[in-house]
């Protein structure tokens, strides 16, 4: 399931629309429904009269039907892969599949979260340990780049497990943290196939963040502490407590940034304020913290963490 061709075939099978029929017809009973449509004379018909359905999905949400079967198989695969981290490359397909199906079958949502947790955990623990060993042994840039590429790939797989389905605050916190770590771990790759694969994965991650941005921003506005927690995954200066939370005397009053619209750019219709997908906070320590939710950029006093000295990154 790790082969790109296999993944493409499965995705095309699950995502394709196929023939659309009237859900009220006997042949479409039990099929997934979509939006209403109009008759040939342009008169709008109510959704109760005409409802577009995918014929191939007829009966798939019945008890013991296709959705139940897919959910069971995904759960079995998740249990198997939990103890086989080297085989978790198939999560690139399975995680997105579980997330997609959770829109119709809520029981698939915990499975998508399980896929995300196992790949994220492998990146944070086993792969990070190997990276730390390489750094302590001396500069081996090629080996270090290889492990960082693998770490970014596993984190991207975890993020793509949130491509669909309902989101809660825990999901949003995980997505933001993963996006920041993927951006922070971006290093130059000499191996061109690896570089091409990572570039494609980053595009897919950006697509997920962009598509789910309204939901993500809404949660972050209500729970700004998620921004602090995400920043703390990179800035060790925020990890003062044993549980990794910021010190109680450090306050980060996050505010959503906005851009003033120009009347001349809108045909003289007047100016307005456009909210951005970025947040900033001037901490009680006097430093400026900035986060771009869309692409995972984290800035400390206007500088990315990669350009900051260890005295700041690891200050305690």
GROMACS .gro file of C-alpha atoms in nm:
model
  316
    1UNK     CA    1   0.000   0.000   0.000
    2UNK     CA    2   0.301   0.229   0.006
    3UNK     CA    3   0.342   0.227  -0.372
    4UNK     CA    4   0.219   0.554  -0.529
    5UNK     CA    5   0.029   0.372  -0.804
    6UNK     CA    6  -0.160   0.158  -0.551
    7UNK     CA    7  -0.247   0.466  -0.346
    8UNK     CA    8  -0.369   0.651  -0.656
    9UNK     CA    9  -0.592   0.362  -0.762
   10UNK     CA   10  -0.751   0.331  -0.419
   11UNK     CA   11  -0.804   0.708  -0.395
   12UNK     CA   12  -0.966   0.719  -0.738
   13UNK     CA   13  -1.193   0.431  -0.643
   14UNK     CA   14  -1.313   0.591  -0.320
   15UNK     CA   15  -1.330   0.954  -0.435
   16UNK     CA   16  -1.485   0.909  -0.779
   17UNK     CA   17  -1.842   1.032  -0.829
   18UNK     CA   18  -1.974   0.780  -1.078
   19UNK     CA   19  -2.329   0.793  -1.204
   20UNK     CA   20  -2.564   1.033  -1.023
   21UNK     CA   21  -2.926   0.937  -0.970
   22UNK     CA   22  -3.232   1.069  -0.790
   23UNK     CA   23  -3.204   0.953  -0.430
   24UNK     CA   24  -3.582   0.918  -0.412
   25UNK     CA   25  -3.578   0.651  -0.678
   26UNK     CA   26  -3.584   0.288  -0.571
   27UNK     CA   27  -3.245   0.221  -0.732
   28UNK     CA   28  -3.075   0.483  -0.516
   29UNK     CA   29  -3.224   0.383  -0.180
   30UNK     CA   30  -2.956   0.409   0.088
   31UNK     CA   31  -2.703   0.590  -0.130
   32UNK     CA   32  -2.505   0.891  -0.011
   33UNK     CA   33  -2.692   1.206  -0.096
   34UNK     CA   34  -2.569   1.536  -0.230
   35UNK     CA   35  -2.718   1.870  -0.329
   36UNK     CA   36  -3.048   1.936  -0.501
   37UNK     CA   37  -3.064   2.037  -0.867
   38UNK     CA   38  -3.302   2.216  -1.104
   39UNK     CA   39  -3.524   2.088  -1.379
   40UNK     CA   40  -3.464   2.163  -1.747
   41UNK     CA   41  -3.694   2.465  -1.747
   42UNK     CA   42  -3.483   2.625  -1.473
   43UNK     CA   43  -3.745   2.594  -1.200
   44UNK     CA   44  -3.581   2.507  -0.873
   45UNK     CA   45  -3.700   2.183  -0.717
   46UNK     CA   46  -3.676   2.113  -0.346
   47UNK     CA   47  -3.422   1.867  -0.214
   48UNK     CA   48  -3.709   1.645  -0.101
   49UNK     CA   49  -3.820   1.614  -0.466
   50UNK     CA   50  -3.481   1.575  -0.632
   51UNK     CA   51  -3.164   1.477  -0.447
   52UNK     CA   52  -2.849   1.375  -0.632
   53UNK     CA   53  -2.697   1.049  -0.513
   54UNK     CA   54  -2.400   0.838  -0.617
   55UNK     CA   55  -2.535   0.513  -0.755
   56UNK     CA   56  -2.227   0.308  -0.666
   57UNK     CA   57  -2.270   0.399  -0.299
   58UNK     CA   58  -2.619   0.255  -0.279
   59UNK     CA   59  -2.658   0.081   0.055
   60UNK     CA   60  -2.304   0.148   0.171
   61UNK     CA   61  -2.417   0.308   0.498
   62UNK     CA   62  -2.653   0.026   0.597
   63UNK     CA   63  -2.574  -0.174   0.908
   64UNK     CA   64  -2.318  -0.436   0.819
   65UNK     CA   65  -2.265  -0.269   0.482
   66UNK     CA   66  -1.964  -0.123   0.306
   67UNK     CA   67  -1.887   0.147   0.564
   68UNK     CA   68  -1.892  -0.096   0.854
   69UNK     CA   69  -1.666  -0.333   0.662
   70UNK     CA   70  -1.419  -0.059   0.567
   71UNK     CA   71  -1.412   0.071   0.923
   72UNK     CA   72  -1.338  -0.277   1.058
   73UNK     CA   73  -1.055  -0.335   0.808
   74UNK     CA   74  -0.901   0.006   0.882
   75UNK     CA   75  -0.911  -0.066   1.256
   76UNK     CA   76  -0.737  -0.400   1.202
   77UNK     CA   77  -0.467  -0.236   0.991
   78UNK     CA   78  -0.420   0.039   1.251
   79UNK     CA   79  -0.368  -0.221   1.522
   80UNK     CA   80  -0.114  -0.408   1.309
   81UNK     CA   81   0.082  -0.098   1.209
   82UNK     CA   82   0.099   0.037   1.566
   83UNK     CA   83   0.373  -0.218   1.640
   84UNK     CA   84   0.542  -0.197   1.300
   85UNK     CA   85   0.674   0.159   1.262
   86UNK     CA   86   0.884   0.067   0.960
   87UNK     CA   87   0.568  -0.031   0.773
   88UNK     CA   88   0.378   0.285   0.856
   89UNK     CA   89   0.437   0.437   0.513
   90UNK     CA   90   0.095   0.304   0.415
   91UNK     CA   91  -0.059   0.553   0.659
   92UNK     CA   92  -0.020   0.807   0.379
   93UNK     CA   93  -0.316   0.629   0.221
   94UNK     CA   94  -0.494   0.472   0.517
   95UNK     CA   95  -0.501   0.785   0.735
   96UNK     CA   96  -0.661   0.997   0.466
   97UNK     CA   97  -0.905   0.719   0.384
   98UNK     CA   98  -1.017   0.692   0.748
   99UNK     CA   99  -1.054   1.071   0.770
  100UNK     CA  100  -1.255   1.086   0.449
  101UNK     CA  101  -1.491   0.807   0.555
  102UNK     CA  102  -1.545   0.968   0.897
  103UNK     CA  103  -1.767   1.229   0.730
  104UNK     CA  104  -2.018   0.945   0.667
  105UNK     CA  105  -1.919   0.701   0.941
  106UNK     CA  106  -1.815   0.869   1.271
  107UNK     CA  107  -1.656   0.545   1.394
  108UNK     CA  108  -1.372   0.606   1.145
  109UNK     CA  109  -1.268   0.929   1.318
  110UNK     CA  110  -1.082   0.763   1.612
  111UNK     CA  111  -0.903   0.542   1.360
  112UNK     CA  112  -0.778   0.845   1.167
  113UNK     CA  113  -0.660   0.994   1.498
  114UNK     CA  114  -0.485   0.667   1.579
  115UNK     CA  115  -0.300   0.673   1.246
  116UNK     CA  116  -0.197   1.034   1.313
  117UNK     CA  117  -0.076   0.957   1.665
  118UNK     CA  118   0.136   0.658   1.564
  119UNK     CA  119   0.320   0.838   1.283
  120UNK     CA  120   0.363   1.159   1.481
  121UNK     CA  121   0.489   0.961   1.780
  122UNK     CA  122   0.744   0.774   1.568
  123UNK     CA  123   0.875   1.104   1.430
  124UNK     CA  124   0.894   1.266   1.775
  125UNK     CA  125   1.053   0.974   1.956
  126UNK     CA  126   1.244   0.711   1.757
  127UNK     CA  127   1.348   0.935   1.468
  128UNK     CA  128   1.431   1.228   1.696
  129UNK     CA  129   1.650   1.001   1.909
  130UNK     CA  130   1.845   0.895   1.601
  131UNK     CA  131   1.883   1.259   1.496
  132UNK     CA  132   2.011   1.353   1.843
  133UNK     CA  133   2.269   1.071   1.826
  134UNK     CA  134   2.391   1.192   1.486
  135UNK     CA  135   2.424   1.549   1.611
  136UNK     CA  136   2.621   1.439   1.918
  137UNK     CA  137   2.859   1.228   1.709
  138UNK     CA  138   2.961   1.511   1.481
  139UNK     CA  139   2.853   1.675   1.158
  140UNK     CA  140   2.732   1.421   0.902
  141UNK     CA  141   2.514   1.646   0.693
  142UNK     CA  142   2.404   1.379   0.447
  143UNK     CA  143   2.289   1.134   0.715
  144UNK     CA  144   2.126   1.415   0.914
  145UNK     CA  145   1.935   1.537   0.608
  146UNK     CA  146   1.816   1.183   0.540
  147UNK     CA  147   1.673   1.138   0.891
  148UNK     CA  148   1.516   1.484   0.892
  149UNK     CA  149   1.354   1.408   0.559
  150UNK     CA  150   1.209   1.087   0.703
  151UNK     CA  151   1.091   1.277   1.010
  152UNK     CA  152   0.917   1.539   0.795
  153UNK     CA  153   0.755   1.266   0.586
  154UNK     CA  154   0.612   1.093   0.892
  155UNK     CA  155   0.481   1.423   1.027
  156UNK     CA  156   0.322   1.504   0.693
  157UNK     CA  157   0.150   1.165   0.696
  158UNK     CA  158   0.015   1.249   1.042
  159UNK     CA  159  -0.115   1.588   0.930
  160UNK     CA  160  -0.290   1.442   0.627
  161UNK     CA  161  -0.493   1.221   0.863
  162UNK     CA  162  -0.690   1.540   0.942
  163UNK     CA  163  -0.773   1.611   0.577
  164UNK     CA  164  -1.142   1.546   0.636
  165UNK     CA  165  -1.388   1.466   0.910
  166UNK     CA  166  -1.492   1.668   1.215
  167UNK     CA  167  -1.226   1.862   1.405
  168UNK     CA  168  -1.206   1.926   1.777
  169UNK     CA  169  -0.961   2.148   1.966
  170UNK     CA  170  -0.718   1.859   2.019
  171UNK     CA  171  -0.710   1.796   1.644
  172UNK     CA  172  -0.646   2.164   1.571
  173UNK     CA  173  -0.362   2.173   1.823
  174UNK     CA  174  -0.205   1.865   1.665
  175UNK     CA  175  -0.240   2.006   1.313
  176UNK     CA  176  -0.078   2.336   1.406
  177UNK     CA  177   0.206   2.168   1.591
  178UNK     CA  178   0.274   1.933   1.299
  179UNK     CA  179   0.268   2.218   1.044
  180UNK     CA  180   0.519   2.418   1.251
  181UNK     CA  181   0.750   2.118   1.290
  182UNK     CA  182   0.731   2.034   0.918
  183UNK     CA  183   0.826   2.392   0.831
  184UNK     CA  184   1.100   2.403   1.094
  185UNK     CA  185   1.246   2.069   0.978
  186UNK     CA  186   1.268   2.173   0.614
  187UNK     CA  187   1.630   2.121   0.508
  188UNK     CA  188   1.803   2.111   0.171
  189UNK     CA  189   1.797   1.762   0.021
  190UNK     CA  190   2.075   1.650  -0.211
  191UNK     CA  191   1.872   1.347  -0.316
  192UNK     CA  192   1.638   1.477  -0.585
  193UNK     CA  193   1.368   1.206  -0.559
  194UNK     CA  194   1.350   1.267  -0.183
  195UNK     CA  195   1.333   1.642  -0.235
  196UNK     CA  196   1.055   1.601  -0.492
  197UNK     CA  197   0.855   1.372  -0.262
  198UNK     CA  198   0.885   1.610   0.035
  199UNK     CA  199   0.791   1.906  -0.181
  200UNK     CA  200   0.476   1.726  -0.297
  201UNK     CA  201   0.387   1.632   0.061
  202UNK     CA  202   0.429   1.992   0.178
  203UNK     CA  203   0.192   2.108  -0.096
  204UNK     CA  204  -0.066   1.853   0.021
  205UNK     CA  205  -0.022   1.968   0.382
  206UNK     CA  206  -0.069   2.331   0.280
  207UNK     CA  207  -0.382   2.227   0.090
  208UNK     CA  208  -0.527   2.063   0.402
  209UNK     CA  209  -0.448   2.368   0.617
  210UNK     CA  210  -0.598   2.604   0.358
  211UNK     CA  211  -0.911   2.396   0.312
  212UNK     CA  212  -0.972   2.370   0.686
  213UNK     CA  213  -0.852   2.720   0.773
  214UNK     CA  214  -1.191   2.862   0.884
  215UNK     CA  215  -1.235   2.576   1.132
  216UNK     CA  216  -0.876   2.601   1.255
  217UNK     CA  217  -0.879   2.978   1.303
  218UNK     CA  218  -1.213   2.968   1.482
  219UNK     CA  219  -1.074   2.725   1.740
  220UNK     CA  220  -0.748   2.919   1.780
  221UNK     CA  221  -0.935   3.244   1.844
  222UNK     CA  222  -1.134   3.070   2.116
  223UNK     CA  223  -0.837   2.877   2.259
  224UNK     CA  224  -0.517   3.079   2.197
  225UNK     CA  225  -0.323   2.857   2.436
  226UNK     CA  226  -0.298   2.612   2.145
  227UNK     CA  227  -0.072   2.863   1.968
  228UNK     CA  228   0.159   2.877   2.269
  229UNK     CA  229   0.170   2.497   2.292
  230UNK     CA  230   0.260   2.470   1.922
  231UNK     CA  231   0.537   2.730   1.954
  232UNK     CA  232   0.673   2.545   2.259
  233UNK     CA  233   0.732   2.236   2.042
  234UNK     CA  234   1.015   2.429   1.875
  235UNK     CA  235   1.119   2.701   2.120
  236UNK     CA  236   1.258   2.527   2.425
  237UNK     CA  237   1.253   2.859   2.607
  238UNK     CA  238   0.877   2.805   2.637
  239UNK     CA  239   0.915   2.458   2.787
  240UNK     CA  240   0.978   2.561   3.144
  241UNK     CA  241   0.743   2.324   3.324
  242UNK     CA  242   0.794   1.946   3.358
  243UNK     CA  243   0.484   1.890   3.145
  244UNK     CA  244   0.621   2.115   2.869
  245UNK     CA  245   0.390   2.409   2.933
  246UNK     CA  246   0.522   2.768   2.953
  247UNK     CA  247   0.618   2.913   3.290
  248UNK     CA  248   0.323   3.061   3.477
  249UNK     CA  249   0.476   3.410   3.475
  250UNK     CA  250   0.508   3.417   3.094
  251UNK     CA  251   0.196   3.554   2.929
  252UNK     CA  252   0.142   3.542   2.553
  253UNK     CA  253  -0.167   3.747   2.458
  254UNK     CA  254  -0.217   3.618   2.106
  255UNK     CA  255  -0.401   3.839   1.858
  256UNK     CA  256  -0.510   3.760   1.506
  257UNK     CA  257  -0.341   3.985   1.252
  258UNK     CA  258  -0.526   4.169   0.979
  259UNK     CA  259  -0.447   4.366   0.667
  260UNK     CA  260  -0.614   4.696   0.578
  261UNK     CA  261  -0.783   4.680   0.238
  262UNK     CA  262  -0.727   4.962  -0.010
  263UNK     CA  263  -1.018   5.149  -0.169
  264UNK     CA  264  -0.820   5.201  -0.488
  265UNK     CA  265  -0.774   4.826  -0.523
  266UNK     CA  266  -1.144   4.757  -0.493
  267UNK     CA  267  -1.276   4.996  -0.751
  268UNK     CA  268  -1.334   5.280  -0.508
  269UNK     CA  269  -1.574   5.074  -0.301
  270UNK     CA  270  -1.404   5.178   0.021
  271UNK     CA  271  -1.151   5.020   0.247
  272UNK     CA  272  -1.190   4.725   0.479
  273UNK     CA  273  -0.996   4.506   0.716
  274UNK     CA  274  -0.901   4.160   0.593
  275UNK     CA  275  -0.826   3.905   0.868
  276UNK     CA  276  -0.515   3.698   0.808
  277UNK     CA  277  -0.422   3.341   0.896
  278UNK     CA  278  -0.149   3.474   1.126
  279UNK     CA  279  -0.126   3.543   1.497
  280UNK     CA  280   0.121   3.746   1.702
  281UNK     CA  281   0.185   3.806   2.070
  282UNK     CA  282   0.418   4.037   2.259
  283UNK     CA  283   0.504   3.824   2.558
  284UNK     CA  284   0.548   3.942   2.912
  285UNK     CA  285   0.918   3.873   2.852
  286UNK     CA  286   0.922   4.155   2.593
  287UNK     CA  287   0.971   3.928   2.291
  288UNK     CA  288   0.751   3.912   1.983
  289UNK     CA  289   0.613   3.571   1.886
  290UNK     CA  290   0.451   3.526   1.543
  291UNK     CA  291   0.283   3.225   1.379
  292UNK     CA  292   0.153   3.181   1.025
  293UNK     CA  293  -0.108   2.908   1.057
  294UNK     CA  294  -0.123   2.838   0.684
  295UNK     CA  295   0.241   2.747   0.617
  296UNK     CA  296   0.373   2.684   0.969
  297UNK     CA  297   0.614   2.977   0.989
  298UNK     CA  298   0.719   3.060   1.345
  299UNK     CA  299   0.910   3.381   1.416
  300UNK     CA  300   1.081   3.498   1.736
  301UNK     CA  301   1.138   3.874   1.726
  302UNK     CA  302   1.100   3.851   1.348
  303UNK     CA  303   1.358   3.571   1.306
  304UNK     CA  304   1.293   3.204   1.222
  305UNK     CA  305   1.416   2.963   1.491
  306UNK     CA  306   1.683   2.822   1.260
  307UNK     CA  307   1.868   3.153   1.276
  308UNK     CA  308   1.844   3.193   1.651
  309UNK     CA  309   2.132   3.107   1.883
  310UNK     CA  310   2.098   2.813   2.124
  311UNK     CA  311   2.109   3.062   2.411
  312UNK     CA  312   1.759   3.168   2.305
  313UNK     CA  313   1.623   2.837   2.179
  314UNK     CA  314   1.730   2.649   2.492
  315UNK     CA  315   1.724   2.931   2.747
  316UNK     CA  316   1.587   2.825   3.083
   0.00000   0.00000   0.00000
